[in-house]
Amino acid sequence: MRRKRSGLRTGGNGVLLRHAMRRYWFVFLLPMTAAFAVGFVWPFLQGIYLSFCSFTTTSNARFVGIENYFTAIGDKGFIYSFWFTALFAAVALVLINLLAFAVAYVLTQGIRGANLFRTVFFMPNLIGGIVLGYIWSILFDGVLRMYNTSILMETKYGFWGLIILQCWQQVGYMMIIYIAGLQAVPEDMLEAARMDGAGRWSTLIRVTIPNLMPAITICTFLTLTNSFKLFDQNLALTGGAPFVFEKGADGTLNTIRTTEMLALNIYNTFYGQGSISRGAAQAKAVLFFVLVAVISVLQLRTTRSREVQR
Amino acid sequence: MKKCLLSLTAALVVLTGLLSGCGGADTPSVYWMNFKPEADAALQQIARTYQQQTGVEVKVVTAAAGQYEATLTAEMDKSEPPTLFVVGNSAALDRWGEYCYDLRNTPVYNQLTTDDFTLYDEQGRACSIGYCYECFGIIVNKELLEQAGYQVVDIKDFASLKTIAEDIHARAEELGFDAFTSSGLDDSSSWRFTGHLANMPLFYESRDNGGWTQAPARIEGTYLDQFKNIWDLYISNSTADPRTLATPGYDAQAEFGREEAVFYQNGSWEYSNLVENYDMDPDDLAMIPIYCGAPGEEKIGLCCGTENCWAVNAMASQEDIQATLDFMNWMVTSEEGTEVMAEQFGQIPYKNAAPNNNVFFRDADTYMQNGNETVDWVFSYTPNVNQWRAALASALTQYCSGGPWEDVKRAFVDGWNV
């Protein structure tokens, strides 16, 4: 009798499958857990350990204690790249989300060719960052060359170049998420709003956007973390140029790459100098992880609290 | 439960199989982490030849251009790391020194004709040995120079070079070609200036100090005015607008190959490109020293040196080290090996070197025989070479659009910190 009931609920094969899954759940979990452990947990732990070491190759590291962290924090270029990245993330966050929402809103109004537009807007996402960076540098320089300059000449060109590139690539992706969100706004709510005499604008502000909060949460999370983690585009578009040179108190030179973001700074530190710098780069990477984690948790908390329960 | 254990074991076995890769090879083998993409095909071929002759497996892996350090770092961490790799300058020696097998008195070391290209560490261990050397200077199209009314012998120092270059530039329209090719400052070309041209002021400074044997803690930049002389000459006597030099798209090699300019600063490695790809007549090509206005420069020759230095991985097994040393020795003594070396790498500093027909090496020899001093590659002492060059390129870029020369000085002098 019992068997028959469960058979009705899940179909003939379901019983066997559920049975097996219950007994051998750990076997099913194993591949994913193993992949996660090998591909993420282990490198992560080793990365933390290496941030306390001096090394050329990771298998031959010498423990040196906390000094890498002092080197990392004492690096003016690192601090500069942090503020540059933060500014970039703030501007990108606002622009990408506004644009993506606007495009999504227009494309859910039943205009002709909406599907074609969706595809077109989404396509930049499918191109790799390095390729995009080089293509855009050719485009920007094609324009800037008329004014006898180049994207590598001024920090502001590099900054806005990165913003344009990032928007161009990310807007389509966020648009898809907003479209899904917009389509999930309950029709009866919208109808009720219309019956109550709400105009287009107040429907958008009071009904649509509150219902869209889960999409906004995920989109802000993605744009924020993507901006902080930006690397390929930065490397290919500006490579950090132009540089400024400041003489430090001890007579050594601080070279600040004025369009260098955090990830690129870490990369340049790692391959820049001798084995001392690899540990420092690793320490920067750990600090970078903590920073991105804290920012995204804070952001998730604030936007989550505004989500409405349906 | 039995079944569960069985499947668990099976899964683990599969997983361990995946993780451990193909498993360790027991026979000795050679793994060469090559640094020159253009030589890859020939090296793969020679590796096959060696394997056919001796049965010893030789694996050649080539890093993408500009990615040698990153690729080497990753490969060195693997269970079967490269046994033969490149340690070409003092910065690399700092990083990889402890991975270098002491090559003193090995058969291949004993085949060397000169000690000039061997990198020793502080304990006097021979960490890497040059497997070829190269020369750079200003490549001249003699045919065009003659059309403009001059001979190579007319160029004796910076003053004469300047007069001729400026005259050609002034008559560029009438002649149909300009003095210098573009001095592009994007990544594909900036190394010609931040690496090679910067060698001139570094060389003179090193010579004043009795010749460097290791990276000096700081430099003075005594000859930066001379560096400025030659840089200004390059950028103001070519068709390229100096303000656009950082934008990609300039191709100095093609400009020279298409006979659009008389002078092109580059090295002996350009020979086969110019002759094969652009059908240039070897007799029309010559290489002259880079004159920049330093005192006594009439008696200098071409800049000869190398960053192509073999190092053997000391962490490899004794059998693999031996196999690698045997392979290296074969490369510089056997007929097949020396031929490939001459063809791919030009002049090699070994007793049995095969002759090569590169005219630029002939010019280098002529200067040497006339008693001119060969300019060493002292740029190989640059301590933080990637950062130093990147900073210098950025400062030069700014200078070309009207920025201060002071920044170039800063990048050059203050950027040099050991």
XYZ file of C-alpha atoms in Angstrom:
728
model
C 0.000 0.000 0.000
C 2.779 2.366 0.957
C 4.704 1.557 -2.131
C 1.696 2.239 -4.331
C 1.127 5.666 -2.887
C 4.666 6.821 -3.334
C 4.596 5.297 -6.776
C 1.701 7.530 -7.642
C 3.484 10.577 -6.440
C 6.806 10.147 -8.175
C 6.213 7.720 -11.038
C 7.506 4.175 -11.493
C 11.250 4.887 -11.713
C 11.138 7.485 -9.000
C 10.827 4.919 -6.264
C 14.015 3.157 -7.200
C 15.835 6.369 -7.713
C 14.699 7.917 -4.445
C 15.574 4.746 -2.671
C 19.058 4.726 -4.101
C 19.526 8.416 -3.465
C 18.562 8.055 0.168
C 20.985 5.250 0.774
C 23.869 6.357 -1.377
C 23.537 10.134 -1.158
C 27.218 10.529 -0.325
C 28.227 8.768 -3.539
C 26.178 11.255 -5.532
C 27.666 14.130 -3.607
C 31.194 12.887 -4.033
C 32.080 14.190 -7.531
C 30.881 17.701 -6.813
C 32.420 17.806 -3.355
C 35.688 16.483 -4.693
C 35.722 18.998 -7.527
C 34.918 21.805 -5.122
C 37.604 20.684 -2.709
C 40.240 20.304 -5.404
C 39.288 23.360 -7.403
C 38.401 25.753 -4.645
C 38.917 24.784 -0.994
C 42.440 23.460 -1.344
C 43.833 26.332 -3.489
C 42.108 28.781 -1.173
C 43.697 27.331 1.958
C 47.047 27.031 0.237
C 46.712 30.642 -0.897
C 46.237 31.774 2.671
C 49.247 29.758 3.783
C 51.378 31.160 0.937
C 50.552 34.705 1.961
C 52.792 34.048 4.973
C 55.618 32.668 2.843
C 58.403 33.700 0.529
C 58.373 31.551 -2.615
C 59.121 31.219 -6.306
C 57.055 28.104 -6.921
C 54.207 27.204 -4.622
C 55.608 23.796 -3.767
C 58.823 25.285 -2.415
C 57.721 27.951 0.038
C 59.494 29.277 3.116
C 57.439 30.565 6.041
C 58.210 34.208 6.832
C 55.290 35.252 9.024
C 53.231 38.366 8.662
C 55.732 40.598 6.846
C 54.060 40.140 3.442
C 51.005 41.894 4.818
C 53.083 44.889 5.874
C 54.640 45.028 2.414
C 51.185 44.826 0.825
C 49.637 47.555 2.947
C 52.728 49.740 2.621
C 52.474 49.637 -1.183
C 51.112 52.960 -2.381
C 50.156 51.495 -5.723
C 47.954 48.923 -3.979
C 46.143 51.548 -1.925
C 45.709 53.692 -5.030
C 44.309 50.775 -6.996
C 41.858 50.095 -4.183
C 40.373 53.596 -4.401
C 40.427 53.492 -8.176
C 38.573 50.164 -8.115
C 36.057 51.432 -5.554
C 35.273 54.488 -7.687
C 34.996 52.310 -10.754
C 32.679 49.864 -8.974
C 30.422 52.670 -7.727
C 30.051 54.261 -11.158
C 29.670 50.917 -12.928
C 27.091 49.731 -10.385
C 24.825 52.692 -10.979
C 25.244 52.924 -14.743
C 24.946 49.234 -15.533
C 21.858 48.728 -13.422
C 20.087 51.828 -14.655
C 20.815 50.997 -18.271
C 19.978 47.312 -17.897
C 16.705 48.117 -16.175
C 15.778 50.717 -18.770
C 16.478 48.330 -21.632
C 14.607 45.506 -19.887
C 11.630 47.765 -19.235
C 11.435 48.885 -22.844
C 11.811 45.335 -24.133
C 8.937 44.051 -21.983
C 6.507 46.609 -23.346
C 5.678 44.373 -26.305
C 7.591 46.340 -28.958
C 8.346 44.738 -32.298
C 11.577 42.774 -32.565
C 12.034 42.520 -28.797
C 13.563 39.045 -29.078
C 16.089 40.204 -31.624
C 17.093 43.112 -29.385
C 17.445 40.840 -26.369
C 19.793 38.581 -28.281
C 21.813 41.491 -29.598
C 22.164 43.112 -26.183
C 23.167 39.833 -24.605
C 25.826 38.976 -27.159
C 28.733 41.091 -25.824
C 28.728 38.740 -22.850
C 29.872 35.897 -24.995
C 33.139 37.594 -25.966
C 36.208 37.093 -23.800
C 37.558 40.015 -21.794
C 41.012 40.139 -23.370
C 39.582 40.211 -26.871
C 37.126 42.907 -25.867
C 39.862 44.958 -24.264
C 41.967 44.956 -27.403
C 39.040 45.638 -29.703
C 37.898 48.560 -27.587
C 41.405 49.953 -27.353
C 41.485 50.052 -31.149
C 38.067 51.729 -31.195
C 38.949 54.320 -28.563
C 42.311 55.048 -30.103
C 40.678 55.368 -33.510
C 38.686 58.273 -32.111
C 41.329 59.715 -29.791
C 43.931 59.627 -32.519
C 42.054 62.404 -34.284
C 42.891 64.553 -31.288
C 46.477 63.278 -31.270
C 46.137 61.383 -28.064
C 45.459 57.863 -26.924
C 43.631 56.021 -24.199
C 46.987 55.407 -22.534
C 47.671 59.109 -22.151
C 45.257 60.180 -19.463
C 43.751 58.535 -16.426
C 40.292 59.883 -17.200
C 40.312 58.340 -20.677
C 41.302 55.008 -19.179
C 38.662 55.242 -16.473
C 35.783 56.096 -18.775
C 37.063 53.642 -21.335
C 36.818 50.883 -18.741
C 33.359 52.057 -17.703
C 32.091 52.061 -21.286
C 33.564 48.633 -21.921
C 32.136 47.192 -18.727
C 28.685 48.660 -19.395
C 28.700 47.431 -22.957
C 29.503 43.930 -21.793
C 27.376 43.685 -18.664
C 24.191 45.543 -19.523
C 22.871 42.685 -21.654
C 23.394 40.118 -18.939
C 21.722 42.174 -16.240
C 18.950 42.973 -18.718
C 18.066 39.280 -18.960
C 17.741 39.061 -15.181
C 15.576 42.196 -15.072
C 13.385 40.905 -17.894
C 12.797 37.690 -15.953
C 11.978 39.782 -12.894
C 9.624 42.055 -14.798
C 7.790 39.124 -16.310
C 7.320 37.637 -12.858
C 5.531 40.692 -11.485
C 2.010 39.315 -10.847
C -0.451 40.495 -13.458
C -3.240 40.785 -10.862
C -1.216 43.275 -8.835
C -0.628 45.419 -11.897
C -4.295 45.170 -12.779
C -5.314 46.116 -9.253
C -3.020 49.129 -9.447
C -4.583 50.162 -12.748
C -8.090 49.771 -11.283
C -7.036 51.928 -8.358
C -6.071 54.616 -10.822
C -2.289 54.402 -10.543
C -0.457 55.962 -13.468
C 2.455 54.395 -15.301
C 5.033 56.086 -13.132
C 3.497 55.262 -9.769
C 2.882 51.662 -10.895
C 6.560 51.411 -11.714
C 7.719 52.916 -8.420
C 5.182 51.352 -6.082
C 4.402 47.990 -7.649
C 6.968 46.932 -10.215
C 10.190 47.922 -8.471
C 9.294 46.494 -5.041
C 8.426 43.231 -6.784
C 11.694 43.403 -8.626
C 13.838 43.544 -5.499
C 15.146 39.952 -5.809
C 16.383 40.791 -9.327
C 17.905 44.032 -8.080
C 19.656 42.136 -5.274
C 21.245 39.698 -7.658
C 22.116 42.336 -10.260
C 23.765 44.699 -7.789
C 25.637 41.763 -6.303
C 26.891 40.685 -9.701
C 27.867 44.152 -10.925
C 29.623 44.985 -7.679
C 31.664 41.804 -7.501
C 32.347 41.798 -11.252
C 33.651 45.344 -11.028
C 35.904 44.553 -8.108
C 37.221 41.457 -9.800
C 37.733 43.061 -13.215
C 41.030 41.906 -14.668
C 41.191 40.895 -18.347
C 39.604 44.053 -19.681
C 41.869 46.179 -17.501
C 44.960 44.313 -18.641
C 44.087 44.555 -22.318
C 42.614 48.033 -22.455
C 45.046 50.166 -20.468
C 47.489 47.855 -18.699
C 47.499 50.474 -15.948
C 48.863 53.331 -18.103
C 49.541 56.206 -17.669
C 51.951 55.933 -14.747
C 52.925 58.639 -12.325
C 56.187 58.680 -10.463
C 56.500 59.781 -6.872
C 59.680 59.791 -4.938
C 59.150 58.237 -1.520
C 60.662 59.524 1.726
C 63.424 56.927 1.574
C 64.452 57.957 -1.936
C 62.903 54.987 -3.732
C 60.415 55.522 -6.478
C 56.747 54.763 -6.154
C 55.364 54.010 -9.554
C 51.621 54.368 -9.533
C 49.772 52.925 -12.464
C 46.856 55.268 -12.544
C 44.339 52.978 -14.231
C 45.350 49.796 -12.480
C 42.597 47.968 -10.623
C 43.093 45.636 -7.680
C 43.277 42.353 -9.557
C 45.774 43.715 -12.067
C 47.839 45.183 -9.243
C 48.029 41.759 -7.634
C 49.007 40.157 -10.922
C 51.670 42.781 -11.630
C 53.062 42.370 -8.135
C 53.221 38.603 -8.510
C 55.180 38.629 -11.759
C 56.912 41.935 -11.177
C 59.871 41.349 -8.960
C 61.739 38.649 -7.124
C 60.423 35.944 -4.880
C 59.698 38.444 -2.089
C 57.002 40.059 -4.196
C 55.149 36.799 -4.798
C 54.355 36.486 -1.108
C 53.280 40.118 -1.012
C 51.029 39.548 -4.018
C 49.516 36.559 -2.244
C 48.901 38.689 0.862
C 47.215 41.280 -1.342
C 45.046 38.535 -2.816
C 43.907 37.439 0.647
C 43.109 41.033 1.601
C 41.293 41.375 -1.711
C 39.175 38.299 -0.959
C 38.225 39.588 2.490
C 37.322 42.953 1.021
C 35.114 41.572 -1.749
C 33.468 39.150 0.686
C 32.671 41.876 3.227
C 31.322 44.265 0.601
C 29.110 41.652 -1.004
C 27.728 40.424 2.318
C 26.883 43.992 3.337
C 25.274 44.647 -0.027
C 23.258 41.410 0.082
C 21.975 42.256 3.546
C 20.811 45.723 2.645
C 19.060 44.794 -0.584
C 17.572 41.562 0.841
C 15.906 43.498 3.620
C 13.989 45.437 0.984
C 12.636 42.407 -0.787
C 8.908 41.894 -0.507
C 7.388 38.560 0.392
C 4.849 37.347 -2.087
C 26.657 -1.597 2.420
C 29.099 -3.713 0.422
C 27.820 -2.201 -2.767
C 28.164 1.233 -1.333
C 31.765 0.589 -0.349
C 32.430 -0.820 -3.772
C 31.091 2.205 -5.583
C 32.901 4.497 -3.211
C 36.186 2.734 -3.887
C 35.516 2.815 -7.604
C 34.849 6.534 -7.466
C 38.003 7.136 -5.476
C 40.086 5.094 -7.883
C 38.764 7.100 -10.835
C 39.396 10.325 -8.985
C 42.953 9.464 -8.000
C 43.576 8.457 -11.578
C 42.369 11.848 -12.737
C 44.350 13.754 -10.160
C 47.619 12.020 -10.673
C 47.577 12.619 -14.424
C 49.383 10.140 -16.565
C 51.670 8.893 -13.854
C 55.429 9.234 -13.653
C 57.714 8.127 -16.452
C 60.522 5.860 -15.375
C 62.884 6.399 -18.276
C 64.977 9.556 -18.242
C 63.607 12.329 -20.412
C 64.197 15.954 -21.304
C 61.599 18.668 -20.957
C 62.659 21.927 -22.586
C 60.651 25.013 -21.658
C 61.399 27.088 -24.730
C 61.300 30.869 -24.758
C 61.242 31.708 -28.467
C 57.889 31.101 -30.166
C 59.452 31.582 -33.608
C 61.779 28.610 -33.021
C 59.099 26.201 -31.820
C 58.530 24.251 -35.039
C 62.239 23.680 -35.611
C 62.786 22.599 -32.019
C 59.931 20.099 -32.181
C 61.589 18.654 -35.259
C 65.010 18.439 -33.640
C 63.443 16.839 -30.566
C 62.034 14.090 -32.796
C 65.395 13.617 -34.490
C 67.139 13.275 -31.151
C 64.544 10.805 -29.944
C 64.959 8.693 -33.088
C 68.719 8.659 -32.688
C 68.994 8.027 -28.975
C 65.592 6.852 -27.812
C 65.477 9.565 -25.172
C 62.231 11.492 -25.126
C 62.550 15.257 -25.561
C 59.469 17.338 -24.893
C 59.537 20.935 -26.070
C 56.918 23.321 -24.723
C 56.891 26.918 -25.867
C 55.415 29.714 -23.776
C 53.335 32.336 -25.555
C 55.168 35.600 -26.235
C 55.540 37.601 -23.042
C 54.250 34.754 -20.891
C 57.478 32.916 -20.172
C 57.710 33.783 -16.504
C 54.076 32.903 -15.808
C 54.243 29.649 -17.748
C 57.528 28.650 -16.150
C 56.166 29.332 -12.666
C 53.195 27.087 -13.312
C 55.182 24.314 -14.993
C 57.854 24.236 -12.293
C 55.189 23.323 -9.756
C 54.100 20.210 -11.615
C 55.197 16.722 -10.737
C 57.228 16.557 -13.938
C 58.739 20.014 -14.206
C 60.907 21.315 -17.062
C 64.452 20.009 -16.901
C 65.796 22.644 -19.278
C 64.666 26.247 -19.034
C 65.823 29.798 -19.651
C 67.436 32.046 -17.056
C 68.573 35.022 -19.082
C 69.225 37.923 -16.755
C 70.056 38.768 -13.178
C 66.414 39.264 -12.177
C 65.620 35.750 -13.374
C 68.726 34.464 -11.609
C 67.462 35.964 -8.352
C 64.170 34.173 -8.736
C 65.326 30.865 -10.128
C 68.875 30.616 -8.797
C 68.143 27.793 -6.397
C 66.596 25.786 -9.238
C 69.763 26.025 -11.307
C 72.082 23.055 -11.534
C 75.754 24.031 -11.391
C 76.917 23.626 -14.980
C 80.644 24.065 -14.345
C 82.727 21.343 -15.979
C 79.816 19.602 -17.597
C 80.588 18.506 -21.188
C 78.377 21.207 -22.687
C 80.021 23.869 -20.527
C 83.411 22.724 -21.738
C 82.274 23.269 -25.328
C 81.772 27.009 -24.765
C 84.119 29.363 -26.581
C 83.521 32.278 -24.242
C 82.528 32.935 -20.672
C 80.763 36.170 -21.624
C 77.272 34.747 -21.644
C 77.462 32.582 -18.537
C 75.522 33.719 -15.488
C 77.224 32.907 -12.211
C 75.658 33.302 -8.798
C 77.408 34.662 -5.713
C 78.905 31.290 -4.872
C 80.432 31.115 -8.322
C 78.114 28.381 -9.581
C 77.474 28.502 -13.329
C 73.695 28.796 -13.219
C 73.035 29.290 -16.895
C 75.036 29.278 -20.110
C 74.280 31.153 -23.326
C 73.107 28.930 -26.163
C 73.292 31.661 -28.724
C 74.000 35.312 -28.862
C 72.528 38.177 -30.727
C 73.478 41.649 -31.817
C 71.450 44.773 -32.095
C 72.076 48.228 -33.453
C 70.657 50.389 -36.184
C 69.826 48.387 -39.293
C 70.552 50.389 -42.425
C 69.129 50.009 -45.906
C 72.323 50.774 -47.823
C 70.521 51.042 -51.137
C 68.223 53.809 -49.874
C 71.097 55.507 -48.089
C 72.950 55.681 -51.380
C 69.888 57.077 -53.133
C 69.946 59.852 -50.561
C 73.578 60.488 -51.400
C 75.367 58.859 -48.462
C 77.425 55.788 -47.569
C 77.481 53.736 -44.401
C 81.062 54.897 -43.774
C 79.807 58.484 -43.590
C 78.139 57.620 -40.280
C 80.855 57.728 -37.640
C 79.198 59.212 -34.597
C 75.997 60.831 -33.395
C 76.690 64.141 -35.134
C 77.062 62.556 -38.560
C 74.044 60.289 -37.978
C 71.989 63.315 -37.004
C 73.032 65.353 -40.036
C 72.209 62.530 -42.416
C 68.926 61.587 -40.735
C 67.717 65.156 -40.638
C 68.663 65.701 -44.249
C 66.770 62.583 -45.339
C 63.754 63.548 -43.247
C 63.716 67.027 -44.776
C 63.754 65.528 -48.275
C 61.411 62.641 -47.407
C 58.743 63.604 -49.903
C 61.147 64.008 -52.753
C 63.023 60.787 -51.906
C 59.935 58.694 -51.219
C 61.260 57.388 -47.915
C 62.031 58.754 -44.480
C 64.989 58.449 -42.121
C 63.705 56.267 -39.272
C 60.923 53.716 -38.989
C 58.240 54.453 -36.389
C 59.298 54.079 -32.764
C 56.095 52.436 -31.546
C 55.663 52.410 -27.777
C 52.956 49.787 -27.545
C 53.890 46.416 -26.082
C 54.864 44.919 -29.401
C 57.671 47.407 -29.915
C 58.474 49.345 -26.733
C 61.093 46.769 -25.670
C 63.287 48.022 -28.524
C 63.690 51.242 -26.583
C 63.089 50.427 -22.930
C 65.279 47.362 -23.243
C 67.700 47.812 -26.098
C 68.059 51.550 -26.541
C 68.194 52.038 -22.773
C 71.195 49.742 -22.849
C 73.289 52.608 -24.255
C 73.175 54.930 -21.221
C 73.396 51.901 -18.938
C 76.414 50.581 -20.812
C 78.350 53.861 -20.628
C 77.542 54.218 -16.965
C 78.628 50.666 -16.276
C 81.847 51.245 -18.217
C 82.617 54.348 -16.155
C 82.280 52.169 -13.076
C 84.631 49.516 -14.370
C 81.870 47.296 -15.776
C 79.101 45.855 -13.665
C 79.306 42.270 -12.567
C 76.017 42.385 -10.715
C 73.066 44.742 -10.524
C 74.178 47.982 -8.841
C 71.965 49.086 -5.969
C 71.288 52.376 -7.715
C 72.235 54.119 -10.909
C 73.010 57.751 -11.677
C 71.656 58.116 -15.188
C 74.837 59.973 -16.202
C 74.180 59.398 -19.887
C 70.499 60.209 -20.001
C 71.157 63.306 -22.081
C 72.629 61.026 -24.726
C 69.573 58.785 -24.431
C 67.435 61.854 -25.041
C 69.576 62.801 -28.066
C 68.969 59.551 -29.850
C 65.331 59.265 -28.810
C 64.586 62.750 -30.085
C 66.342 61.895 -33.312
C 64.225 58.753 -33.749
C 60.880 60.373 -33.119
C 61.390 63.624 -34.972
C 62.794 62.089 -38.147
C 60.136 59.588 -39.057
C 56.683 59.721 -40.588
C 54.971 58.718 -37.341
C 53.502 61.509 -35.243
C 55.288 61.251 -31.855
C 52.009 61.826 -30.024
C 50.515 58.671 -31.468
C 53.369 56.276 -30.742
C 51.557 54.453 -27.963
C 48.621 53.544 -30.162
C 48.801 50.084 -31.677
C 49.125 49.748 -35.413
C 52.685 50.819 -36.102
C 54.766 48.108 -37.680
C 58.375 49.230 -37.962
C 59.483 45.941 -39.486
C 56.982 46.282 -42.321
C 57.932 49.934 -42.869
C 61.558 48.915 -43.213
C 60.717 45.896 -45.332
C 58.645 48.040 -47.682
C 61.615 50.391 -47.970
C 59.841 53.331 -46.401
C 62.754 54.189 -44.125
C 66.541 53.973 -44.128
C 67.143 53.245 -40.448
C 65.518 50.681 -38.185
C 66.735 49.963 -34.691
C 66.547 46.230 -34.111
C 68.656 43.100 -33.929
C 70.241 40.230 -35.795
C 67.080 38.136 -35.317
C 65.373 40.345 -37.909
C 67.620 39.040 -40.669
C 65.510 36.100 -41.790
C 62.290 38.124 -41.617
C 63.675 40.898 -43.755
C 65.257 38.602 -46.294
C 62.543 35.949 -46.472
C 59.324 37.862 -45.823
C 60.226 41.117 -47.524
C 62.634 39.803 -50.147
C 65.298 42.263 -49.156
C 68.723 41.742 -50.657
C 71.184 40.763 -47.893
C 73.795 42.908 -49.623
C 71.630 45.974 -49.039
C 71.568 45.403 -45.297
C 74.056 46.572 -42.718
C 74.021 47.173 -39.003
C 75.734 50.120 -37.377
C 76.283 50.931 -33.700
C 73.744 53.075 -31.873
C 75.475 56.443 -31.658
C 74.019 58.783 -29.106
C 76.685 61.411 -28.530
C 78.693 59.760 -25.760
C 82.397 60.598 -25.640
C 84.569 58.092 -27.489
C 81.616 56.473 -29.234
C 83.478 56.301 -32.566
C 85.222 53.239 -31.172
C 82.184 51.191 -30.160
C 80.735 48.272 -32.027
C 77.360 46.569 -32.040
C 75.525 45.542 -28.879
C 76.117 41.824 -28.547
C 74.884 39.597 -25.809
C 72.103 37.231 -25.028
C 69.170 36.533 -22.802
C 68.958 33.036 -24.243
C 70.669 31.071 -21.515
C 70.065 27.452 -20.701
C 69.611 26.431 -17.099
C 69.151 22.851 -15.931
C 66.606 22.175 -13.209
C 68.518 21.114 -10.109
C 65.310 19.767 -8.572
C 64.859 17.208 -11.346
C 65.941 13.603 -10.832
C 69.611 12.802 -11.381
C 68.725 10.688 -14.444
C 66.748 13.511 -16.024
C 69.539 15.985 -15.329
C 71.999 13.661 -17.028
C 69.680 13.159 -19.993
C 69.293 16.924 -20.302
C 73.040 17.549 -20.186
C 73.550 14.893 -22.861
C 70.920 16.521 -25.028
C 72.487 19.976 -24.633
C 75.867 18.589 -25.542
C 74.400 16.932 -28.616
C 72.772 20.213 -29.666
C 76.112 22.017 -29.736
C 78.334 19.237 -31.080
C 76.330 17.093 -33.531
C 75.851 18.081 -37.144
C 72.044 18.185 -36.940
C 72.054 20.060 -33.664
C 74.506 22.773 -34.655
C 72.747 23.288 -37.967
C 69.411 23.900 -36.289
C 71.075 26.150 -33.740
C 72.729 28.250 -36.448
C 69.535 28.449 -38.455
C 67.213 29.256 -35.571
C 69.365 31.151 -33.138
C 72.171 32.582 -35.259
C 75.596 32.682 -33.782
C 76.268 30.153 -31.046
C 79.266 30.418 -28.740
C 80.390 26.776 -29.059
C 83.480 25.171 -30.551
C 81.609 23.183 -33.204
C 79.255 25.974 -34.277
C 77.928 25.634 -37.812
C 78.459 28.703 -39.994
C 75.494 30.995 -40.604
C 74.964 33.560 -43.324
C 73.453 36.372 -41.269
C 75.086 39.617 -42.477
C 74.543 41.335 -39.162
C 76.909 38.955 -37.371
C 79.446 39.644 -40.105
C 79.128 43.354 -39.330
C 79.538 42.661 -35.620
C 82.716 40.703 -36.366
C 84.055 43.463 -38.612
C 83.631 46.025 -35.850
C 85.337 43.690 -33.415
C 88.240 43.059 -35.788
C 88.668 46.795 -36.293
C 89.210 47.110 -32.582
C 85.830 48.606 -31.726
C 84.510 47.744 -28.296
C 81.497 45.446 -28.286
C 78.671 46.954 -26.252
C 77.607 44.504 -23.547
C 73.988 43.819 -22.784
C 74.118 45.437 -19.373
C 70.346 45.850 -19.372
C 70.278 42.256 -18.219
C 71.180 43.614 -14.766
C 67.899 45.516 -14.495
C 66.611 44.301 -11.141
C 62.836 44.591 -11.515
C 62.936 44.416 -15.255
C 59.233 44.215 -16.160
C 58.201 47.080 -13.944
C 61.188 49.202 -14.881
C 60.521 48.825 -18.588
C 56.787 49.389 -18.251
C 57.408 52.578 -16.288
C 59.980 53.812 -18.794
C 57.604 53.114 -21.697
C 54.860 55.041 -19.962
C 57.183 57.982 -19.255
C 58.436 58.028 -22.856
C 54.844 57.959 -24.079
C 54.023 60.983 -21.961
C 57.192 62.722 -23.111
C 56.204 62.224 -26.735
C 52.977 64.122 -26.169
C 54.660 67.003 -24.461
C 55.195 65.566 -20.988
C 58.366 66.363 -19.033
C 61.675 64.592 -19.678
C 62.028 64.704 -15.910
C 59.572 61.778 -15.657
C 61.720 59.698 -17.972
C 64.681 60.436 -15.704
C 62.680 59.451 -12.657
C 61.476 56.206 -14.183
C 65.006 55.474 -15.324
C 67.022 56.401 -12.241
C 64.646 56.225 -9.288
C 62.773 53.252 -10.696
C 65.950 51.204 -10.426
C 65.707 49.767 -6.955
C 67.228 46.484 -5.982
